[in-house]
């Protein structure tokens, strides 16, 4: 199936894909196809997909947007009322421009769309994508700038700006944070996260347990960023 967009066809667009999960139940409401995109600017100390960091380096698989569209539609009977597709990573916002036509195409046939993101990239393309998406799952790594820098090697500024955009546009969103023993596992920090992210359109606040799965995906050059919790 080909979805016609303004001047081009959807099958002329390509996205770099890290992996695909079918019938996932953890990344958004209902059963979902989860498309993990390649490339991420953050260097999280506990990342379980460290092999998704590098974009355009032969790590991912280039796939036509039309092929992804057909794949998502293949599982439509399983989505029922709540399910759909989630774009994750890596960091899906790195490929916002190429992702937007696919999101619009899927929405046009009634597929619920979600974006799982750290909110670390802000430009016109990412804003257009967030405007189009149905649900944003925003991963706030830390509520303190210094801690955020330590954990990710990136500032908290863009994630907070993304959060502010979600609130201003009344965009439905979930908040996620990985719980790190001795780092952000206090009641005070949980309350801080709750207060920071509270809004009528926040649908869920999730604190996810840390795990060391995926350590085998780390290459030697990446270990300088690694830390066990």
mmCIF file with all atom_site columns, C-alpha atoms in Angstrom, residues 80-229:
data_model
loop_
_atom_site.group_PDB
_atom_site.id
_atom_site.type_symbol
_atom_site.label_atom_id
_atom_site.label_alt_id
_atom_site.label_comp_id
_atom_site.label_asym_id
_atom_site.label_entity_id
_atom_site.label_seq_id
_atom_site.pdbx_PDB_ins_code
_atom_site.Cartn_x
_atom_site.Cartn_y
_atom_site.Cartn_z
_atom_site.occupancy
_atom_site.B_iso_or_equiv
_atom_site.pdbx_formal_charge
_atom_site.auth_seq_id
_atom_site.auth_comp_id
_atom_site.auth_asym_id
_atom_site.auth_atom_id
_atom_site.pdbx_PDB_model_num
ATOM 1   C CA . UNK A 1 80  ? -8.362 -3.121 19.177 1.00 0.00 ? 80  UNK A CA 1
ATOM 2   C CA . UNK A 1 81  ? -9.424 0.125  20.921 1.00 0.00 ? 81  UNK A CA 1
ATOM 3   C CA . UNK A 1 82  ? -6.272 1.040  22.837 1.00 0.00 ? 82  UNK A CA 1
ATOM 4   C CA . UNK A 1 83  ? -3.316 -0.341 20.879 1.00 0.00 ? 83  UNK A CA 1
ATOM 5   C CA . UNK A 1 84  ? -1.314 1.014  17.965 1.00 0.00 ? 84  UNK A CA 1
ATOM 6   C CA . UNK A 1 85  ? 2.289  1.859  17.150 1.00 0.00 ? 85  UNK A CA 1
ATOM 7   C CA . UNK A 1 86  ? 5.059  3.345  19.305 1.00 0.00 ? 86  UNK A CA 1
ATOM 8   C CA . UNK A 1 87  ? 8.222  4.903  17.897 1.00 0.00 ? 87  UNK A CA 1
ATOM 9   C CA . UNK A 1 88  ? 11.141 4.559  20.276 1.00 0.00 ? 88  UNK A CA 1
ATOM 10  C CA . UNK A 1 89  ? 14.917 4.291  20.094 1.00 0.00 ? 89  UNK A CA 1
ATOM 11  C CA . UNK A 1 90  ? 17.619 5.159  20.412 1.00 0.00 ? 90  UNK A CA 1
ATOM 12  C CA . UNK A 1 91  ? 16.040 8.568  20.089 1.00 0.00 ? 91  UNK A CA 1
ATOM 13  C CA . UNK A 1 92  ? 13.220 8.728  17.563 1.00 0.00 ? 92  UNK A CA 1
ATOM 14  C CA . UNK A 1 93  ? 13.399 12.541 17.419 1.00 0.00 ? 93  UNK A CA 1
ATOM 15  C CA . UNK A 1 94  ? 16.681 12.224 15.509 1.00 0.00 ? 94  UNK A CA 1
ATOM 16  C CA . UNK A 1 95  ? 14.612 11.042 12.539 1.00 0.00 ? 95  UNK A CA 1
ATOM 17  C CA . UNK A 1 96  ? 11.629 13.341 13.106 1.00 0.00 ? 96  UNK A CA 1
ATOM 18  C CA . UNK A 1 97  ? 11.515 14.715 9.568  1.00 0.00 ? 97  UNK A CA 1
ATOM 19  C CA . UNK A 1 98  ? 11.371 11.287 7.935  1.00 0.00 ? 98  UNK A CA 1
ATOM 20  C CA . UNK A 1 99  ? 9.046  9.926  10.587 1.00 0.00 ? 99  UNK A CA 1
ATOM 21  C CA . UNK A 1 100 ? 6.350  12.592 10.248 1.00 0.00 ? 100 UNK A CA 1
ATOM 22  C CA . UNK A 1 101 ? 4.816  11.383 6.933  1.00 0.00 ? 101 UNK A CA 1
ATOM 23  C CA . UNK A 1 102 ? 4.623  7.837  8.316  1.00 0.00 ? 102 UNK A CA 1
ATOM 24  C CA . UNK A 1 103 ? 2.872  9.040  11.474 1.00 0.00 ? 103 UNK A CA 1
ATOM 25  C CA . UNK A 1 104 ? 0.366  11.010 9.416  1.00 0.00 ? 104 UNK A CA 1
ATOM 26  C CA . UNK A 1 105 ? -0.233 8.041  7.137  1.00 0.00 ? 105 UNK A CA 1
ATOM 27  C CA . UNK A 1 106 ? -0.912 5.702  10.066 1.00 0.00 ? 106 UNK A CA 1
ATOM 28  C CA . UNK A 1 107 ? -3.200 8.192  11.779 1.00 0.00 ? 107 UNK A CA 1
ATOM 29  C CA . UNK A 1 108 ? -5.199 8.571  8.562  1.00 0.00 ? 108 UNK A CA 1
ATOM 30  C CA . UNK A 1 109 ? -6.203 4.902  8.790  1.00 0.00 ? 109 UNK A CA 1
ATOM 31  C CA . UNK A 1 110 ? -7.057 5.026  12.484 1.00 0.00 ? 110 UNK A CA 1
ATOM 32  C CA . UNK A 1 111 ? -3.811 3.808  14.058 1.00 0.00 ? 111 UNK A CA 1
ATOM 33  C CA . UNK A 1 112 ? -3.008 5.316  17.471 1.00 0.00 ? 112 UNK A CA 1
ATOM 34  C CA . UNK A 1 113 ? 0.553  6.684  17.490 1.00 0.00 ? 113 UNK A CA 1
ATOM 35  C CA . UNK A 1 114 ? 2.934  7.146  20.420 1.00 0.00 ? 114 UNK A CA 1
ATOM 36  C CA . UNK A 1 115 ? 6.442  8.575  20.716 1.00 0.00 ? 115 UNK A CA 1
ATOM 37  C CA . UNK A 1 116 ? 8.845  7.318  23.409 1.00 0.00 ? 116 UNK A CA 1
ATOM 38  C CA . UNK A 1 117 ? 11.507 10.018 23.804 1.00 0.00 ? 117 UNK A CA 1
ATOM 39  C CA . UNK A 1 118 ? 13.985 11.720 26.125 1.00 0.00 ? 118 UNK A CA 1
ATOM 40  C CA . UNK A 1 119 ? 12.944 15.078 24.657 1.00 0.00 ? 119 UNK A CA 1
ATOM 41  C CA . UNK A 1 120 ? 16.612 15.870 24.054 1.00 0.00 ? 120 UNK A CA 1
ATOM 42  C CA . UNK A 1 121 ? 16.246 17.363 20.553 1.00 0.00 ? 121 UNK A CA 1
ATOM 43  C CA . UNK A 1 122 ? 14.264 20.504 19.743 1.00 0.00 ? 122 UNK A CA 1
ATOM 44  C CA . UNK A 1 123 ? 13.808 21.969 16.262 1.00 0.00 ? 123 UNK A CA 1
ATOM 45  C CA . UNK A 1 124 ? 11.007 22.579 13.769 1.00 0.00 ? 124 UNK A CA 1
ATOM 46  C CA . UNK A 1 125 ? 10.941 18.931 12.685 1.00 0.00 ? 125 UNK A CA 1
ATOM 47  C CA . UNK A 1 126 ? 10.630 17.589 16.221 1.00 0.00 ? 126 UNK A CA 1
ATOM 48  C CA . UNK A 1 127 ? 7.908  20.116 17.023 1.00 0.00 ? 127 UNK A CA 1
ATOM 49  C CA . UNK A 1 128 ? 5.929  19.085 13.941 1.00 0.00 ? 128 UNK A CA 1
ATOM 50  C CA . UNK A 1 129 ? 6.243  15.439 14.926 1.00 0.00 ? 129 UNK A CA 1
ATOM 51  C CA . UNK A 1 130 ? 5.110  16.051 18.510 1.00 0.00 ? 130 UNK A CA 1
ATOM 52  C CA . UNK A 1 131 ? 2.153  18.066 17.217 1.00 0.00 ? 131 UNK A CA 1
ATOM 53  C CA . UNK A 1 132 ? 1.088  15.129 15.036 1.00 0.00 ? 132 UNK A CA 1
ATOM 54  C CA . UNK A 1 133 ? 1.615  12.291 17.520 1.00 0.00 ? 133 UNK A CA 1
ATOM 55  C CA . UNK A 1 134 ? -1.248 11.089 19.736 1.00 0.00 ? 134 UNK A CA 1
ATOM 56  C CA . UNK A 1 135 ? 0.718  10.304 22.907 1.00 0.00 ? 135 UNK A CA 1
ATOM 57  C CA . UNK A 1 136 ? 4.208  11.230 24.105 1.00 0.00 ? 136 UNK A CA 1
ATOM 58  C CA . UNK A 1 137 ? 6.045  9.004  26.589 1.00 0.00 ? 137 UNK A CA 1
ATOM 59  C CA . UNK A 1 138 ? 8.671  11.349 28.032 1.00 0.00 ? 138 UNK A CA 1
ATOM 60  C CA . UNK A 1 139 ? 11.615 9.828  29.870 1.00 0.00 ? 139 UNK A CA 1
ATOM 61  C CA . UNK A 1 140 ? 12.863 12.305 32.467 1.00 0.00 ? 140 UNK A CA 1
ATOM 62  C CA . UNK A 1 141 ? 16.236 10.881 33.526 1.00 0.00 ? 141 UNK A CA 1
ATOM 63  C CA . UNK A 1 142 ? 16.626 13.246 36.502 1.00 0.00 ? 142 UNK A CA 1
ATOM 64  C CA . UNK A 1 143 ? 15.027 16.387 37.886 1.00 0.00 ? 143 UNK A CA 1
ATOM 65  C CA . UNK A 1 144 ? 18.366 17.979 38.806 1.00 0.00 ? 144 UNK A CA 1
ATOM 66  C CA . UNK A 1 145 ? 20.634 19.506 36.137 1.00 0.00 ? 145 UNK A CA 1
ATOM 67  C CA . UNK A 1 146 ? 23.903 18.265 37.643 1.00 0.00 ? 146 UNK A CA 1
ATOM 68  C CA . UNK A 1 147 ? 22.583 14.719 38.075 1.00 0.00 ? 147 UNK A CA 1
ATOM 69  C CA . UNK A 1 148 ? 21.118 14.729 34.572 1.00 0.00 ? 148 UNK A CA 1
ATOM 70  C CA . UNK A 1 149 ? 24.504 15.761 33.171 1.00 0.00 ? 149 UNK A CA 1
ATOM 71  C CA . UNK A 1 150 ? 26.204 12.975 35.129 1.00 0.00 ? 150 UNK A CA 1
ATOM 72  C CA . UNK A 1 151 ? 23.764 10.283 34.022 1.00 0.00 ? 151 UNK A CA 1
ATOM 73  C CA . UNK A 1 152 ? 23.427 11.257 30.348 1.00 0.00 ? 152 UNK A CA 1
ATOM 74  C CA . UNK A 1 153 ? 26.243 13.692 29.408 1.00 0.00 ? 153 UNK A CA 1
ATOM 75  C CA . UNK A 1 154 ? 23.450 16.057 28.322 1.00 0.00 ? 154 UNK A CA 1
ATOM 76  C CA . UNK A 1 155 ? 21.676 19.038 29.822 1.00 0.00 ? 155 UNK A CA 1
ATOM 77  C CA . UNK A 1 156 ? 18.186 18.803 31.280 1.00 0.00 ? 156 UNK A CA 1
ATOM 78  C CA . UNK A 1 157 ? 17.224 21.972 29.398 1.00 0.00 ? 157 UNK A CA 1
ATOM 79  C CA . UNK A 1 158 ? 15.717 20.343 26.300 1.00 0.00 ? 158 UNK A CA 1
ATOM 80  C CA . UNK A 1 159 ? 13.739 17.650 28.152 1.00 0.00 ? 159 UNK A CA 1
ATOM 81  C CA . UNK A 1 160 ? 12.204 20.350 30.347 1.00 0.00 ? 160 UNK A CA 1
ATOM 82  C CA . UNK A 1 161 ? 11.428 22.484 27.283 1.00 0.00 ? 161 UNK A CA 1
ATOM 83  C CA . UNK A 1 162 ? 9.767  19.461 25.675 1.00 0.00 ? 162 UNK A CA 1
ATOM 84  C CA . UNK A 1 163 ? 7.716  18.944 28.832 1.00 0.00 ? 163 UNK A CA 1
ATOM 85  C CA . UNK A 1 164 ? 6.667  22.594 28.756 1.00 0.00 ? 164 UNK A CA 1
ATOM 86  C CA . UNK A 1 165 ? 5.560  22.179 25.129 1.00 0.00 ? 165 UNK A CA 1
ATOM 87  C CA . UNK A 1 166 ? 3.452  19.142 26.000 1.00 0.00 ? 166 UNK A CA 1
ATOM 88  C CA . UNK A 1 167 ? 1.725  21.088 28.753 1.00 0.00 ? 167 UNK A CA 1
ATOM 89  C CA . UNK A 1 168 ? 1.199  24.198 26.635 1.00 0.00 ? 168 UNK A CA 1
ATOM 90  C CA . UNK A 1 169 ? -0.321 22.179 23.785 1.00 0.00 ? 169 UNK A CA 1
ATOM 91  C CA . UNK A 1 170 ? -2.394 19.951 26.097 1.00 0.00 ? 170 UNK A CA 1
ATOM 92  C CA . UNK A 1 171 ? -0.724 16.909 24.565 1.00 0.00 ? 171 UNK A CA 1
ATOM 93  C CA . UNK A 1 172 ? -1.497 13.600 26.310 1.00 0.00 ? 172 UNK A CA 1
ATOM 94  C CA . UNK A 1 173 ? 1.705  12.259 27.861 1.00 0.00 ? 173 UNK A CA 1
ATOM 95  C CA . UNK A 1 174 ? 3.215  9.701  30.188 1.00 0.00 ? 174 UNK A CA 1
ATOM 96  C CA . UNK A 1 175 ? 6.287  10.309 32.327 1.00 0.00 ? 175 UNK A CA 1
ATOM 97  C CA . UNK A 1 176 ? 8.893  7.612  32.888 1.00 0.00 ? 176 UNK A CA 1
ATOM 98  C CA . UNK A 1 177 ? 12.001 7.412  35.009 1.00 0.00 ? 177 UNK A CA 1
ATOM 99  C CA . UNK A 1 178 ? 14.372 4.538  35.758 1.00 0.00 ? 178 UNK A CA 1
ATOM 100 C CA . UNK A 1 179 ? 14.873 4.064  39.505 1.00 0.00 ? 179 UNK A CA 1
ATOM 101 C CA . UNK A 1 180 ? 18.569 3.999  40.417 1.00 0.00 ? 180 UNK A CA 1
ATOM 102 C CA . UNK A 1 181 ? 19.407 2.743  43.907 1.00 0.00 ? 181 UNK A CA 1
ATOM 103 C CA . UNK A 1 182 ? 20.980 5.436  46.033 1.00 0.00 ? 182 UNK A CA 1
ATOM 104 C CA . UNK A 1 183 ? 20.590 8.040  43.279 1.00 0.00 ? 183 UNK A CA 1
ATOM 105 C CA . UNK A 1 184 ? 16.934 8.919  42.688 1.00 0.00 ? 184 UNK A CA 1
ATOM 106 C CA . UNK A 1 185 ? 15.030 6.410  44.804 1.00 0.00 ? 185 UNK A CA 1
ATOM 107 C CA . UNK A 1 186 ? 13.961 8.711  47.642 1.00 0.00 ? 186 UNK A CA 1
ATOM 108 C CA . UNK A 1 187 ? 10.405 9.790  48.391 1.00 0.00 ? 187 UNK A CA 1
ATOM 109 C CA . UNK A 1 188 ? 11.505 13.418 48.113 1.00 0.00 ? 188 UNK A CA 1
ATOM 110 C CA . UNK A 1 189 ? 12.771 12.978 44.561 1.00 0.00 ? 189 UNK A CA 1
ATOM 111 C CA . UNK A 1 190 ? 9.650  11.042 43.574 1.00 0.00 ? 190 UNK A CA 1
ATOM 112 C CA . UNK A 1 191 ? 7.540  13.918 44.869 1.00 0.00 ? 191 UNK A CA 1
ATOM 113 C CA . UNK A 1 192 ? 9.739  16.357 42.963 1.00 0.00 ? 192 UNK A CA 1
ATOM 114 C CA . UNK A 1 193 ? 9.223  14.406 39.737 1.00 0.00 ? 193 UNK A CA 1
ATOM 115 C CA . UNK A 1 194 ? 5.480  14.244 40.369 1.00 0.00 ? 194 UNK A CA 1
ATOM 116 C CA . UNK A 1 195 ? 5.208  17.984 41.000 1.00 0.00 ? 195 UNK A CA 1
ATOM 117 C CA . UNK A 1 196 ? 7.428  18.911 38.057 1.00 0.00 ? 196 UNK A CA 1
ATOM 118 C CA . UNK A 1 197 ? 5.463  16.873 35.545 1.00 0.00 ? 197 UNK A CA 1
ATOM 119 C CA . UNK A 1 198 ? 1.929  17.283 36.906 1.00 0.00 ? 198 UNK A CA 1
ATOM 120 C CA . UNK A 1 199 ? -0.670 18.483 34.393 1.00 0.00 ? 199 UNK A CA 1
ATOM 121 C CA . UNK A 1 200 ? -4.263 17.557 33.448 1.00 0.00 ? 200 UNK A CA 1
ATOM 122 C CA . UNK A 1 201 ? -3.009 15.804 30.285 1.00 0.00 ? 201 UNK A CA 1
ATOM 123 C CA . UNK A 1 202 ? -0.419 13.685 32.121 1.00 0.00 ? 202 UNK A CA 1
ATOM 124 C CA . UNK A 1 203 ? -1.990 10.243 32.019 1.00 0.00 ? 203 UNK A CA 1
ATOM 125 C CA . UNK A 1 204 ? 0.616  8.207  33.869 1.00 0.00 ? 204 UNK A CA 1
ATOM 126 C CA . UNK A 1 205 ? 3.772  8.495  35.973 1.00 0.00 ? 205 UNK A CA 1
ATOM 127 C CA . UNK A 1 206 ? 5.908  5.357  35.811 1.00 0.00 ? 206 UNK A CA 1
ATOM 128 C CA . UNK A 1 207 ? 9.036  4.536  37.778 1.00 0.00 ? 207 UNK A CA 1
ATOM 129 C CA . UNK A 1 208 ? 10.824 1.621  36.137 1.00 0.00 ? 208 UNK A CA 1
ATOM 130 C CA . UNK A 1 209 ? 13.227 -0.697 37.984 1.00 0.00 ? 209 UNK A CA 1
ATOM 131 C CA . UNK A 1 210 ? 16.866 -0.594 36.918 1.00 0.00 ? 210 UNK A CA 1
ATOM 132 C CA . UNK A 1 211 ? 18.240 -3.746 35.321 1.00 0.00 ? 211 UNK A CA 1
ATOM 133 C CA . UNK A 1 212 ? 21.605 -4.697 33.866 1.00 0.00 ? 212 UNK A CA 1
ATOM 134 C CA . UNK A 1 213 ? 20.227 -6.481 30.809 1.00 0.00 ? 213 UNK A CA 1
ATOM 135 C CA . UNK A 1 214 ? 21.908 -5.420 27.595 1.00 0.00 ? 214 UNK A CA 1
ATOM 136 C CA . UNK A 1 215 ? 25.420 -5.122 29.025 1.00 0.00 ? 215 UNK A CA 1
ATOM 137 C CA . UNK A 1 216 ? 26.622 -7.441 26.252 1.00 0.00 ? 216 UNK A CA 1
ATOM 138 C CA . UNK A 1 217 ? 25.611 -4.750 23.731 1.00 0.00 ? 217 UNK A CA 1
ATOM 139 C CA . UNK A 1 218 ? 28.207 -2.282 25.036 1.00 0.00 ? 218 UNK A CA 1
ATOM 140 C CA . UNK A 1 219 ? 31.374 -1.942 22.970 1.00 0.00 ? 219 UNK A CA 1
ATOM 141 C CA . UNK A 1 220 ? 34.774 -1.183 24.479 1.00 0.00 ? 220 UNK A CA 1
ATOM 142 C CA . UNK A 1 221 ? 34.725 2.491  23.462 1.00 0.00 ? 221 UNK A CA 1
ATOM 143 C CA . UNK A 1 222 ? 31.394 2.951  25.245 1.00 0.00 ? 222 UNK A CA 1
ATOM 144 C CA . UNK A 1 223 ? 32.459 1.570  28.623 1.00 0.00 ? 223 UNK A CA 1
ATOM 145 C CA . UNK A 1 224 ? 33.770 4.968  29.712 1.00 0.00 ? 224 UNK A CA 1
ATOM 146 C CA . UNK A 1 225 ? 30.092 5.946  30.049 1.00 0.00 ? 225 UNK A CA 1
ATOM 147 C CA . UNK A 1 226 ? 28.968 2.776  31.865 1.00 0.00 ? 226 UNK A CA 1
ATOM 148 C CA . UNK A 1 227 ? 28.031 2.558  35.532 1.00 0.00 ? 227 UNK A CA 1
ATOM 149 C CA . UNK A 1 228 ? 26.313 -0.164 37.569 1.00 0.00 ? 228 UNK A CA 1
ATOM 150 C CA . UNK A 1 229 ? 23.663 0.798  40.103 1.00 0.00 ? 229 UNK A CA 1
#
